[in-house]
Amino acid sequence: MLDQFRKWFHAAVRRLRRVERRELQDFRRWAEVTENLVHLSMLVFVPLAIVLVTTLANAVPRLSFLLFPPLAAGSYTLFVDPTSKYSDPKRFVAGLTIGAVCGLGALAVSNSYLTAPGGQFGVNALGAGLAVFATGVVTWPLDIEEPSSYSTALLALLVEPSQQATFVASVFLASSLVAVLFVIWREQFYEQRATYLYESMSGDDHVLVPMRGDAAGQTAMLGARLAAAHEAGKVVLLDVVSDSDAATAQQTLTRDTIQLDIRSENGGEPASAETRPVGDGGDPATAPASPEQTDLEAEIDWLETHADRIETRTGVSCQVVVASDHGSPAKTTLQTAAETNCDLIVAPYESQHGALTPYLQRLFRSESDVVVHRSRSDRTRWKQVIVPVRSVSDVAHNMVDFATRLAGRSGRVAVATCIGSRGDRRRAEEMLADLIEPYEGAFETRVPRTDIQTFLSDTASQYDLVMIGASRDRSKASRFISPPTFERLEDVETDVAIVDRGRA
């Protein structure tokens, strides 16, 4: 009974941990969207700023509480759009302070020279208009227009004569405190959000390439160039063979081997798979060949030749793995990725009856990040990349990151979104600006008023690679009515990379 309870307890703990990891992963990907991150930060840091200022006001009773409404509004303006012209900390402090000074100046003029009756609160109506006018006249030529400065100018009309100097000092000190908090948040977190939140920026550099099909060599080079963007990058070339061939692979491989355990589909005994690090001496092209060289030996020579070529051209460490096939190549591929610590699978494109093969569909349903490469030529460098997106998302960030890796400093990345004939161009341009802002490199943004298929048919030939999302979040009904974009690009004679984020 006690043993059963322990088993139940440990199973419950493991399940809770899986749920916790899944929720954390979902939250992280939700926070990758810049709009969500900004609003979340606003909900946290604007109240924090008000707490700090209130604490200061309580500690120094002479500080005026009248400044809090414009301060809260100005703080919101800072955080809600960190890249706008109104999110300048100097403009924020100067605007509020000048508004307070102009308000006090208008109050003095109205008390001395204007005789218009006061309102309900005893505020001179002409003085209120003069305060707003003076604030606009002063801030406009100085280019420090701040929306909250007008409310600060009006509140200055309610300040007692003995508190006027304290009010101006309160505005300056409180706004400076908020500005310092904003600068720290923007420079240390917002501008570095790609490093903290975007997993591909620090990962997806251990790449597994299943060597399948005639274009496997080009796909392997694509995976190598993605890995080469990070210092710790590596590439693993995988060949899946029968049990009998795997048993003789150790005799065929002439260099150091490492034994891997790849479990079968039905949970049977582990099959053997050997891997040898390339680059430890010798040239497979000149190695002595047996007169009775088998197909497996030729296959391994082919793999080793590609591995050496990858290391020579990209400088990335490359390994070769030969694994046993137990009836499910996709299962073997995923298990090999786990055994070799690969966080990205780059596979050649395969189609069946106009759709992806079951092998690729199984990879897309896995927890691994996957890139499927359809090669239209012998291209092994991709310096001009176009990335069509629908919205800002974790997949969109992955695509832009991968595109910048491939293009490098000398290449060019175009990010596009199609809005149709009635779409909001301004909103689309702002979305693309938010998407590319965390990344370095040469970017162009395009907002065509057409559908994605027509746009790519007309423009894809200008680029080396089209990088699109897998659209896995769409329902079966949506896919039936409108097939995924990559299935409608058969006539595009440009390389295509289909990107999908794994779901833990």
Short mmCIF file of C-alpha atoms in Angstrom, two decimals:
data_model
loop_
_atom_site.label_atom_id
_atom_site.label_comp_id
_atom_site.label_asym_id
_atom_site.label_seq_id
_atom_site.Cartn_x
_atom_site.Cartn_y
_atom_site.Cartn_z
CA MET A 1 0.00 0.00 0.00
CA LEU A 2 2.80 2.37 0.90
CA ASP A 3 4.65 1.55 -2.32
CA GLN A 4 1.53 2.28 -4.37
CA PHE A 5 1.11 5.61 -2.62
CA ARG A 6 4.73 6.51 -3.33
CA LYS A 7 4.32 5.64 -6.99
CA TRP A 8 1.14 7.72 -7.18
CA PHE A 9 2.81 10.62 -5.40
CA HIS A 10 5.88 10.61 -7.65
CA ALA A 11 3.67 10.35 -10.75
CA ALA A 12 1.61 13.31 -9.56
CA VAL A 13 4.76 15.35 -8.93
CA ARG A 14 6.11 14.56 -12.40
CA ARG A 15 2.80 15.56 -13.96
CA LEU A 16 2.70 18.83 -12.04
CA ARG A 17 6.25 19.57 -13.18
CA ARG A 18 5.27 18.92 -16.79
CA VAL A 19 2.29 21.25 -16.45
CA GLU A 20 4.48 23.89 -14.83
CA ARG A 21 7.08 23.67 -17.59
CA ARG A 22 4.37 23.82 -20.25
CA GLU A 23 2.74 26.87 -18.67
CA LEU A 24 6.11 28.57 -18.30
CA GLN A 25 6.91 27.84 -21.94
CA ASP A 26 3.52 29.18 -23.06
CA PHE A 27 3.99 32.33 -20.99
CA ARG A 28 7.46 32.88 -22.40
CA ARG A 29 6.21 32.62 -25.95
CA TRP A 30 3.30 34.92 -25.15
CA ALA A 31 5.77 37.46 -23.77
CA GLU A 32 7.84 37.27 -26.97
CA VAL A 33 5.17 39.37 -28.66
CA THR A 34 6.37 42.94 -28.17
CA GLU A 35 2.89 44.34 -27.60
CA ASN A 36 2.23 41.83 -24.82
CA LEU A 37 5.63 42.47 -23.24
CA VAL A 38 5.14 46.25 -23.27
CA HIS A 39 1.71 46.07 -21.67
CA LEU A 40 2.93 43.59 -19.08
CA SER A 41 5.84 45.89 -18.25
CA MET A 42 3.47 48.83 -18.06
CA LEU A 43 1.33 46.97 -15.53
CA VAL A 44 4.40 46.28 -13.41
CA PHE A 45 6.66 49.32 -13.73
CA VAL A 46 4.15 52.18 -13.82
CA PRO A 47 2.64 51.17 -10.45
CA LEU A 48 6.17 50.60 -9.16
CA ALA A 49 7.14 54.12 -10.20
CA ILE A 50 4.09 55.55 -8.42
CA VAL A 51 4.93 53.53 -5.30
CA LEU A 52 8.46 54.97 -5.26
CA VAL A 53 7.25 58.53 -5.74
CA THR A 54 4.53 58.12 -3.11
CA THR A 55 7.06 56.77 -0.66
CA LEU A 56 9.24 59.80 -1.32
CA ALA A 57 6.26 62.14 -0.92
CA ASN A 58 5.35 60.56 2.41
CA ALA A 59 8.93 60.92 3.61
CA VAL A 60 9.04 64.58 2.57
CA PRO A 61 5.66 66.13 3.46
CA ARG A 62 6.47 69.33 1.59
CA LEU A 63 6.35 67.46 -1.74
CA SER A 64 3.04 68.18 -3.44
CA PHE A 65 0.61 65.35 -4.17
CA LEU A 66 -0.85 67.38 -7.07
CA LEU A 67 1.88 66.11 -9.38
CA PHE A 68 0.70 62.48 -9.24
CA PRO A 69 -2.01 62.55 -11.98
CA PRO A 70 0.27 63.98 -14.71
CA LEU A 71 3.12 61.80 -13.46
CA ALA A 72 1.04 58.64 -13.84
CA ALA A 73 -0.11 59.69 -17.32
CA GLY A 74 3.43 60.56 -18.36
CA SER A 75 4.77 57.27 -17.01
CA TYR A 76 2.19 55.41 -19.10
CA THR A 77 3.31 57.34 -22.18
CA LEU A 78 6.92 56.35 -21.51
CA PHE A 79 6.32 52.64 -21.13
CA VAL A 80 3.49 52.00 -23.56
CA ASP A 81 5.57 52.86 -26.64
CA PRO A 82 9.28 52.77 -25.75
CA THR A 83 10.38 53.67 -29.28
CA SER A 84 8.17 56.72 -29.88
CA LYS A 85 9.41 60.30 -29.70
CA TYR A 86 7.45 60.81 -26.49
CA SER A 87 9.41 58.02 -24.78
CA ASP A 88 12.46 60.23 -24.33
CA PRO A 89 13.36 60.54 -20.62
CA LYS A 90 14.83 64.02 -21.15
CA ARG A 91 11.67 65.17 -22.92
CA PHE A 92 9.61 63.65 -20.11
CA VAL A 93 11.42 65.46 -17.30
CA ALA A 94 11.80 68.75 -19.15
CA GLY A 95 8.20 68.75 -20.38
CA LEU A 96 6.67 68.21 -16.95
CA THR A 97 8.98 70.73 -15.30
CA ILE A 98 8.40 73.41 -17.95
CA GLY A 99 4.65 72.79 -17.71
CA ALA A 100 4.80 73.45 -13.96
CA VAL A 101 6.83 76.65 -14.46
CA CYS A 102 4.51 77.91 -17.22
CA GLY A 103 1.48 77.18 -15.05
CA LEU A 104 2.91 79.17 -12.17
CA GLY A 105 3.85 82.00 -14.52
CA ALA A 106 0.32 82.09 -15.94
CA LEU A 107 -1.06 82.11 -12.39
CA ALA A 108 1.07 85.13 -11.48
CA VAL A 109 0.03 87.02 -14.63
CA SER A 110 -3.65 86.24 -14.17
CA ASN A 111 -3.60 87.31 -10.51
CA SER A 112 -1.87 90.56 -11.38
CA TYR A 113 -3.39 91.66 -14.68
CA LEU A 114 -6.46 89.58 -15.50
CA THR A 115 -9.82 90.16 -13.83
CA ALA A 116 -11.88 87.34 -15.32
CA PRO A 117 -13.96 85.58 -12.65
CA GLY A 118 -12.78 82.25 -11.31
CA GLY A 119 -14.56 78.97 -11.82
CA GLN A 120 -16.00 76.55 -9.32
CA PHE A 121 -12.61 76.05 -7.68
CA GLY A 122 -11.60 79.67 -7.85
CA VAL A 123 -9.35 79.19 -10.91
CA ASN A 124 -9.15 82.13 -13.28
CA ALA A 125 -10.46 80.94 -16.65
CA LEU A 126 -8.16 83.24 -18.63
CA GLY A 127 -5.27 82.09 -16.46
CA ALA A 128 -6.00 78.44 -17.33
CA GLY A 129 -5.99 79.25 -21.03
CA LEU A 130 -2.81 81.26 -20.65
CA ALA A 131 -1.11 78.34 -18.83
CA VAL A 132 -1.86 75.93 -21.68
CA PHE A 133 -0.89 78.51 -24.31
CA ALA A 134 2.42 79.30 -22.61
CA THR A 135 3.27 75.62 -22.26
CA GLY A 136 2.69 75.05 -25.97
CA VAL A 137 4.69 78.15 -26.95
CA VAL A 138 7.70 77.12 -24.86
CA THR A 139 7.77 73.37 -25.55
CA TRP A 140 7.16 73.58 -29.29
CA PRO A 141 10.33 75.39 -30.40
CA LEU A 142 12.40 73.44 -27.86
CA ASP A 143 11.04 70.16 -29.31
CA ILE A 144 10.17 68.87 -25.87
CA GLU A 145 6.41 68.58 -26.29
CA GLU A 146 5.05 66.27 -23.63
CA PRO A 147 1.30 65.58 -23.33
CA SER A 148 1.43 65.50 -19.52
CA SER A 149 3.05 68.92 -19.38
CA TYR A 150 -0.33 70.53 -20.09
CA SER A 151 -1.95 68.83 -17.11
CA THR A 152 1.01 69.87 -14.95
CA ALA A 153 0.50 73.48 -16.07
CA LEU A 154 -3.17 73.40 -15.10
CA LEU A 155 -2.48 71.80 -11.73
CA ALA A 156 0.02 74.57 -10.98
CA LEU A 157 -2.93 76.98 -10.86
CA LEU A 158 -4.12 75.22 -7.67
CA VAL A 159 -0.80 75.49 -5.82
CA GLU A 160 -0.65 77.77 -2.79
CA PRO A 161 1.83 80.66 -3.15
CA SER A 162 3.98 79.27 -0.33
CA GLN A 163 4.23 75.87 -2.10
CA GLN A 164 5.08 77.02 -5.61
CA ALA A 165 8.85 76.44 -5.44
CA THR A 166 8.27 73.10 -3.72
CA PHE A 167 5.81 72.10 -6.45
CA VAL A 168 8.35 72.72 -9.23
CA ALA A 169 11.04 70.85 -7.32
CA SER A 170 8.62 67.97 -6.68
CA VAL A 171 7.80 67.71 -10.38
CA PHE A 172 11.48 67.68 -11.33
CA LEU A 173 12.56 65.13 -8.71
CA ALA A 174 9.60 62.77 -9.19
CA SER A 175 9.80 62.83 -12.99
CA SER A 176 13.58 62.26 -12.79
CA LEU A 177 13.02 59.21 -10.61
CA VAL A 178 10.52 57.77 -13.08
CA ALA A 179 12.85 58.57 -15.99
CA VAL A 180 15.76 56.73 -14.32
CA LEU A 181 13.54 53.68 -13.78
CA PHE A 182 12.44 53.82 -17.42
CA VAL A 183 16.01 54.07 -18.73
CA ILE A 184 17.08 51.07 -16.67
CA TRP A 185 14.10 49.04 -17.90
CA ARG A 186 14.56 50.01 -21.55
CA GLU A 187 18.33 49.50 -21.75
CA GLN A 188 18.68 46.47 -19.51
CA PHE A 189 15.53 44.58 -20.42
CA TYR A 190 13.44 45.89 -23.32
CA GLU A 191 16.33 46.38 -25.74
CA GLN A 192 17.82 43.06 -24.61
CA ARG A 193 14.53 41.16 -24.74
CA ALA A 194 15.71 39.00 -27.62
CA THR A 195 18.51 37.64 -25.42
CA TYR A 196 16.20 36.98 -22.47
CA LEU A 197 13.04 35.79 -24.21
CA TYR A 198 13.79 34.63 -27.75
CA GLU A 199 15.02 31.06 -27.35
CA SER A 200 16.51 30.90 -30.84
CA MET A 201 18.95 33.72 -29.99
CA SER A 202 20.81 31.44 -27.57
CA GLY A 203 19.71 28.04 -28.88
CA ASP A 204 18.91 26.23 -32.11
CA ASP A 205 22.65 25.96 -32.77
CA HIS A 206 22.99 22.17 -32.40
CA VAL A 207 21.52 21.03 -35.69
CA LEU A 208 20.55 17.52 -36.75
CA VAL A 209 20.20 16.95 -40.50
CA PRO A 210 18.54 13.73 -41.72
CA MET A 211 20.35 12.98 -44.95
CA ARG A 212 17.36 12.02 -47.08
CA GLY A 213 16.74 12.68 -50.76
CA ASP A 214 18.76 14.19 -53.57
CA ALA A 215 19.00 17.66 -51.99
CA ALA A 216 20.33 16.47 -48.63
CA GLY A 217 23.71 18.07 -49.26
CA GLN A 218 22.21 21.53 -49.76
CA THR A 219 19.99 21.07 -46.70
CA ALA A 220 23.01 20.04 -44.63
CA MET A 221 24.81 23.22 -45.66
CA LEU A 222 21.74 25.28 -44.71
CA GLY A 223 21.76 23.68 -41.26
CA ALA A 224 25.49 24.29 -40.95
CA ARG A 225 25.16 27.99 -41.76
CA LEU A 226 22.42 28.31 -39.14
CA ALA A 227 24.69 26.65 -36.58
CA ALA A 228 27.74 28.68 -37.62
CA ALA A 229 26.12 31.89 -36.32
CA HIS A 230 26.85 30.71 -32.76
CA GLU A 231 30.25 29.83 -31.38
CA ALA A 232 28.96 26.61 -29.82
CA GLY A 233 27.26 25.46 -33.02
CA LYS A 234 27.54 21.91 -34.28
CA VAL A 235 25.98 19.77 -37.00
CA VAL A 236 25.05 16.08 -36.87
CA LEU A 237 24.42 14.28 -40.16
CA LEU A 238 22.04 11.35 -39.68
CA ASP A 239 21.61 8.33 -41.90
CA VAL A 240 18.96 5.76 -40.98
CA VAL A 241 19.75 2.21 -42.14
CA SER A 242 18.53 -1.31 -41.53
CA ASP A 243 19.55 -3.33 -38.46
CA SER A 244 21.99 -5.48 -40.41
CA ASP A 245 23.69 -2.44 -41.95
CA ALA A 246 23.93 -0.73 -38.57
CA ALA A 247 25.60 -3.81 -37.15
CA THR A 248 28.40 -3.53 -39.70
CA ALA A 249 28.72 0.25 -39.54
CA GLN A 250 31.38 0.11 -36.84
CA GLN A 251 33.66 -1.84 -39.15
CA THR A 252 33.02 0.61 -41.98
CA LEU A 253 33.75 3.77 -40.03
CA THR A 254 37.52 4.09 -39.86
CA ARG A 255 37.71 6.75 -37.14
CA ASP A 256 36.75 7.00 -33.48
CA THR A 257 33.17 5.87 -32.78
CA ILE A 258 30.72 6.55 -29.96
CA GLN A 259 27.94 4.09 -29.11
CA LEU A 260 24.42 5.56 -28.95
CA ASP A 261 21.25 3.85 -27.67
CA ILE A 262 18.29 4.47 -29.98
CA ARG A 263 15.16 2.72 -28.68
CA SER A 264 12.86 1.02 -31.13
CA GLU A 265 9.29 2.10 -31.82
CA ASN A 266 7.79 -0.73 -29.76
CA GLY A 267 10.17 -0.31 -26.83
CA GLY A 268 12.44 -3.23 -27.72
CA GLU A 269 16.16 -3.60 -27.23
CA PRO A 270 18.33 -0.59 -28.02
CA ALA A 271 19.77 -0.53 -31.50
CA SER A 272 23.33 0.44 -32.13
CA ALA A 273 24.31 3.67 -33.77
CA GLU A 274 27.83 4.87 -34.29
CA THR A 275 29.06 8.39 -34.61
CA ARG A 276 32.50 9.68 -35.37
CA PRO A 277 33.69 13.27 -35.02
CA VAL A 278 34.93 14.54 -38.37
CA GLY A 279 38.15 16.42 -38.56
CA ASP A 280 40.44 14.15 -36.58
CA GLY A 281 42.76 13.43 -39.46
CA GLY A 282 42.63 11.89 -42.90
CA ASP A 283 40.62 12.58 -46.02
CA PRO A 284 37.72 10.21 -46.74
CA ALA A 285 38.06 10.90 -50.44
CA THR A 286 41.59 9.39 -50.48
CA ALA A 287 41.00 6.60 -47.93
CA PRO A 288 41.74 3.12 -49.33
CA ALA A 289 38.57 1.41 -50.50
CA SER A 290 37.87 -2.28 -50.48
CA PRO A 291 37.35 -3.93 -53.88
CA GLU A 292 34.08 -5.27 -52.52
CA GLN A 293 32.86 -1.96 -51.05
CA THR A 294 29.23 -2.30 -50.02
CA ASP A 295 26.43 0.19 -50.51
CA LEU A 296 26.70 1.06 -46.82
CA GLU A 297 30.39 1.87 -47.21
CA ALA A 298 29.60 4.14 -50.15
CA GLU A 299 26.85 5.78 -48.13
CA ILE A 300 29.19 6.45 -45.21
CA ASP A 301 31.85 7.82 -47.55
CA TRP A 302 29.19 10.14 -48.96
CA LEU A 303 28.24 11.30 -45.46
CA GLU A 304 31.85 11.83 -44.41
CA THR A 305 32.54 13.81 -47.58
CA HIS A 306 29.64 16.13 -46.77
CA ALA A 307 30.83 16.41 -43.15
CA ASP A 308 34.33 17.42 -44.24
CA ARG A 309 32.92 19.91 -46.72
CA ILE A 310 30.76 21.48 -43.99
CA GLU A 311 33.69 21.84 -41.61
CA THR A 312 35.87 23.33 -44.35
CA ARG A 313 33.34 25.89 -45.56
CA THR A 314 31.66 26.91 -42.30
CA GLY A 315 34.12 25.97 -39.55
CA VAL A 316 31.35 24.18 -37.65
CA SER A 317 32.07 20.90 -35.90
CA CYS A 318 30.30 18.08 -37.74
CA GLN A 319 29.47 14.50 -36.77
CA VAL A 320 28.07 11.54 -38.65
CA VAL A 321 25.50 9.21 -37.06
CA VAL A 322 24.29 5.93 -38.53
CA ALA A 323 21.17 4.72 -36.70
CA SER A 324 18.98 1.65 -37.03
CA ASP A 325 15.54 1.94 -38.56
CA HIS A 326 12.78 0.13 -36.64
CA GLY A 327 9.99 1.03 -39.02
CA SER A 328 9.67 4.69 -37.99
CA PRO A 329 12.38 6.96 -39.43
CA ALA A 330 10.74 9.98 -37.77
CA LYS A 331 10.89 8.31 -34.35
CA THR A 332 14.54 7.43 -34.93
CA THR A 333 15.29 11.00 -36.03
CA LEU A 334 13.71 12.52 -32.92
CA GLN A 335 15.45 10.08 -30.60
CA THR A 336 18.78 10.75 -32.29
CA ALA A 337 18.26 14.48 -31.83
CA ALA A 338 17.71 13.91 -28.12
CA GLU A 339 20.72 11.59 -27.79
CA THR A 340 23.05 13.99 -29.60
CA ASN A 341 21.71 17.06 -27.74
CA CYS A 342 20.40 18.73 -30.91
CA ASP A 343 17.73 21.40 -30.44
CA LEU A 344 16.99 22.00 -34.13
CA ILE A 345 16.20 19.54 -36.93
CA VAL A 346 16.79 20.73 -40.49
CA ALA A 347 15.26 18.22 -42.91
CA PRO A 348 14.97 18.09 -46.71
CA TYR A 349 11.52 18.73 -48.16
CA GLU A 350 9.42 15.70 -49.08
CA SER A 351 5.92 15.70 -50.53
CA GLN A 352 3.28 13.06 -51.15
CA HIS A 353 0.11 13.79 -53.14
CA GLY A 354 0.77 17.51 -52.85
CA ALA A 355 1.25 17.50 -49.08
CA LEU A 356 4.07 16.80 -46.65
CA THR A 357 5.05 13.19 -46.18
CA PRO A 358 4.08 11.42 -42.92
CA TYR A 359 7.75 11.60 -41.93
CA LEU A 360 7.79 15.42 -41.98
CA GLN A 361 4.33 15.65 -40.43
CA ARG A 362 5.59 13.57 -37.51
CA LEU A 363 8.56 15.91 -37.08
CA PHE A 364 6.23 18.93 -37.05
CA ARG A 365 4.15 17.33 -34.30
CA SER A 366 7.20 16.83 -32.10
CA GLU A 367 8.73 18.95 -29.35
CA SER A 368 11.75 19.86 -31.48
CA ASP A 369 12.22 23.02 -33.51
CA VAL A 370 12.10 22.04 -37.17
CA VAL A 371 13.15 23.65 -40.44
CA VAL A 372 12.18 21.91 -43.68
CA HIS A 373 14.25 23.01 -46.67
CA ARG A 374 13.05 22.72 -50.25
CA SER A 375 16.00 23.20 -52.59
CA ARG A 376 15.46 24.38 -56.17
CA SER A 377 19.13 24.55 -57.15
CA ASP A 378 22.62 23.68 -55.98
CA ARG A 379 22.73 26.82 -53.84
CA THR A 380 24.74 26.55 -50.61
CA ARG A 381 24.70 30.22 -49.57
CA TRP A 382 21.62 32.33 -48.91
CA LYS A 383 22.45 36.03 -48.63
CA GLN A 384 19.11 37.47 -49.77
CA VAL A 385 16.23 36.16 -47.64
CA ILE A 386 12.58 37.19 -47.57
CA VAL A 387 10.40 36.41 -44.53
CA PRO A 388 6.61 36.72 -45.01
CA VAL A 389 4.75 36.91 -41.68
CA ARG A 390 1.14 37.27 -40.57
CA SER A 391 1.78 38.70 -37.11
CA VAL A 392 4.38 39.01 -34.38
CA SER A 393 4.80 35.58 -32.79
CA ASP A 394 7.43 33.16 -31.53
CA VAL A 395 7.60 31.55 -34.98
CA ALA A 396 8.02 34.96 -36.63
CA HIS A 397 10.91 35.75 -34.29
CA ASN A 398 12.51 32.41 -35.14
CA MET A 399 12.21 33.09 -38.85
CA VAL A 400 13.77 36.55 -38.59
CA ASP A 401 16.57 35.18 -36.42
CA PHE A 402 17.31 32.35 -38.86
CA ALA A 403 17.18 34.77 -41.80
CA THR A 404 19.74 37.08 -40.16
CA ARG A 405 22.01 34.10 -39.48
CA LEU A 406 21.95 33.07 -43.12
CA ALA A 407 22.28 36.57 -44.56
CA GLY A 408 25.11 37.62 -42.25
CA ARG A 409 26.48 41.14 -42.22
CA SER A 410 26.83 41.35 -45.98
CA GLY A 411 23.35 40.02 -46.79
CA ARG A 412 19.87 41.47 -46.78
CA VAL A 413 16.66 40.38 -45.08
CA ALA A 414 13.22 41.50 -46.23
CA VAL A 415 10.27 41.08 -43.87
CA ALA A 416 6.84 41.33 -45.48
CA THR A 417 3.19 41.09 -44.53
CA CYS A 418 0.34 41.08 -47.05
CA ILE A 419 -2.67 43.20 -46.10
CA GLY A 420 -4.97 42.82 -49.10
CA SER A 421 -6.89 45.69 -50.63
CA ARG A 422 -8.47 46.95 -47.37
CA GLY A 423 -5.76 46.32 -44.79
CA ASP A 424 -4.37 48.92 -42.40
CA ARG A 425 -0.95 49.80 -43.81
CA ARG A 426 0.12 51.92 -40.86
CA ARG A 427 -0.64 49.14 -38.38
CA ALA A 428 1.16 46.59 -40.56
CA GLU A 429 4.26 48.78 -40.80
CA GLU A 430 4.29 49.26 -37.02
CA MET A 431 4.00 45.50 -36.56
CA LEU A 432 6.97 44.84 -38.83
CA ALA A 433 9.00 47.54 -37.08
CA ASP A 434 8.35 45.88 -33.72
CA LEU A 435 9.31 42.51 -35.17
CA ILE A 436 12.72 43.49 -36.55
CA GLU A 437 13.68 46.07 -33.90
CA PRO A 438 15.56 43.62 -31.58
CA TYR A 439 17.77 42.29 -34.39
CA GLU A 440 20.87 43.66 -36.03
CA GLY A 441 21.43 43.66 -39.76
CA ALA A 442 20.22 45.16 -43.01
CA PHE A 443 16.41 44.98 -43.15
CA GLU A 444 13.72 46.14 -45.49
CA THR A 445 10.01 45.92 -44.81
CA ARG A 446 7.34 45.39 -47.42
CA VAL A 447 3.56 45.76 -47.05
CA PRO A 448 2.00 44.72 -50.38
CA ARG A 449 -1.73 45.07 -51.02
CA THR A 450 -2.11 41.58 -52.43
CA ASP A 451 -2.33 37.98 -51.28
CA ILE A 452 0.76 36.08 -50.18
CA GLN A 453 0.77 33.65 -53.11
CA THR A 454 0.68 36.39 -55.73
CA PHE A 455 3.28 38.42 -53.88
CA LEU A 456 5.76 35.54 -53.64
CA SER A 457 5.15 34.46 -57.22
CA ASP A 458 6.10 37.98 -58.35
CA THR A 459 9.01 38.68 -56.00
CA ALA A 460 10.52 35.39 -54.76
CA SER A 461 12.90 35.19 -57.70
CA GLN A 462 14.66 38.31 -56.37
CA TYR A 463 15.79 36.39 -53.28
CA ASP A 464 17.82 33.30 -52.51
CA LEU A 465 15.41 31.91 -49.94
CA VAL A 466 11.79 32.30 -48.83
CA MET A 467 11.35 31.56 -45.13
CA ILE A 468 7.76 30.92 -44.05
CA GLY A 469 5.95 29.48 -41.04
CA ALA A 470 4.45 26.01 -40.92
CA SER A 471 0.95 27.35 -40.01
CA ARG A 472 0.51 24.53 -37.53
CA ASP A 473 -1.78 26.62 -35.32
CA ARG A 474 -4.54 26.54 -37.97
CA SER A 475 -7.48 24.15 -37.69
CA LYS A 476 -8.12 21.26 -40.09
CA ALA A 477 -11.14 23.09 -41.48
CA SER A 478 -9.03 26.17 -42.18
CA ARG A 479 -6.38 24.05 -43.87
CA PHE A 480 -9.03 22.35 -46.00
CA ILE A 481 -10.48 25.67 -47.18
CA SER A 482 -7.10 27.33 -47.67
CA PRO A 483 -4.02 25.05 -47.80
CA PRO A 484 -0.83 26.23 -46.02
CA THR A 485 1.22 28.75 -47.93
CA PHE A 486 4.15 26.41 -48.54
CA GLU A 487 1.83 23.95 -50.31
CA ARG A 488 0.85 26.70 -52.76
CA LEU A 489 4.40 27.61 -53.75
CA GLU A 490 5.17 24.74 -56.09
CA ASP A 491 5.64 27.16 -58.99
CA VAL A 492 8.12 29.36 -57.08
CA GLU A 493 11.62 28.55 -58.32
CA THR A 494 13.34 29.82 -55.18
CA ASP A 495 14.53 27.82 -52.19
CA VAL A 496 11.93 27.62 -49.42
CA ALA A 497 12.47 27.02 -45.70
CA ILE A 498 9.46 26.07 -43.56
CA VAL A 499 9.98 26.94 -39.88
CA ASP A 500 8.11 25.44 -36.94
CA ARG A 501 8.57 25.83 -33.19
CA GLY A 502 8.32 22.66 -31.14
CA ARG A 503 5.64 22.42 -28.48
CA ALA A 504 6.81 21.11 -25.12
#
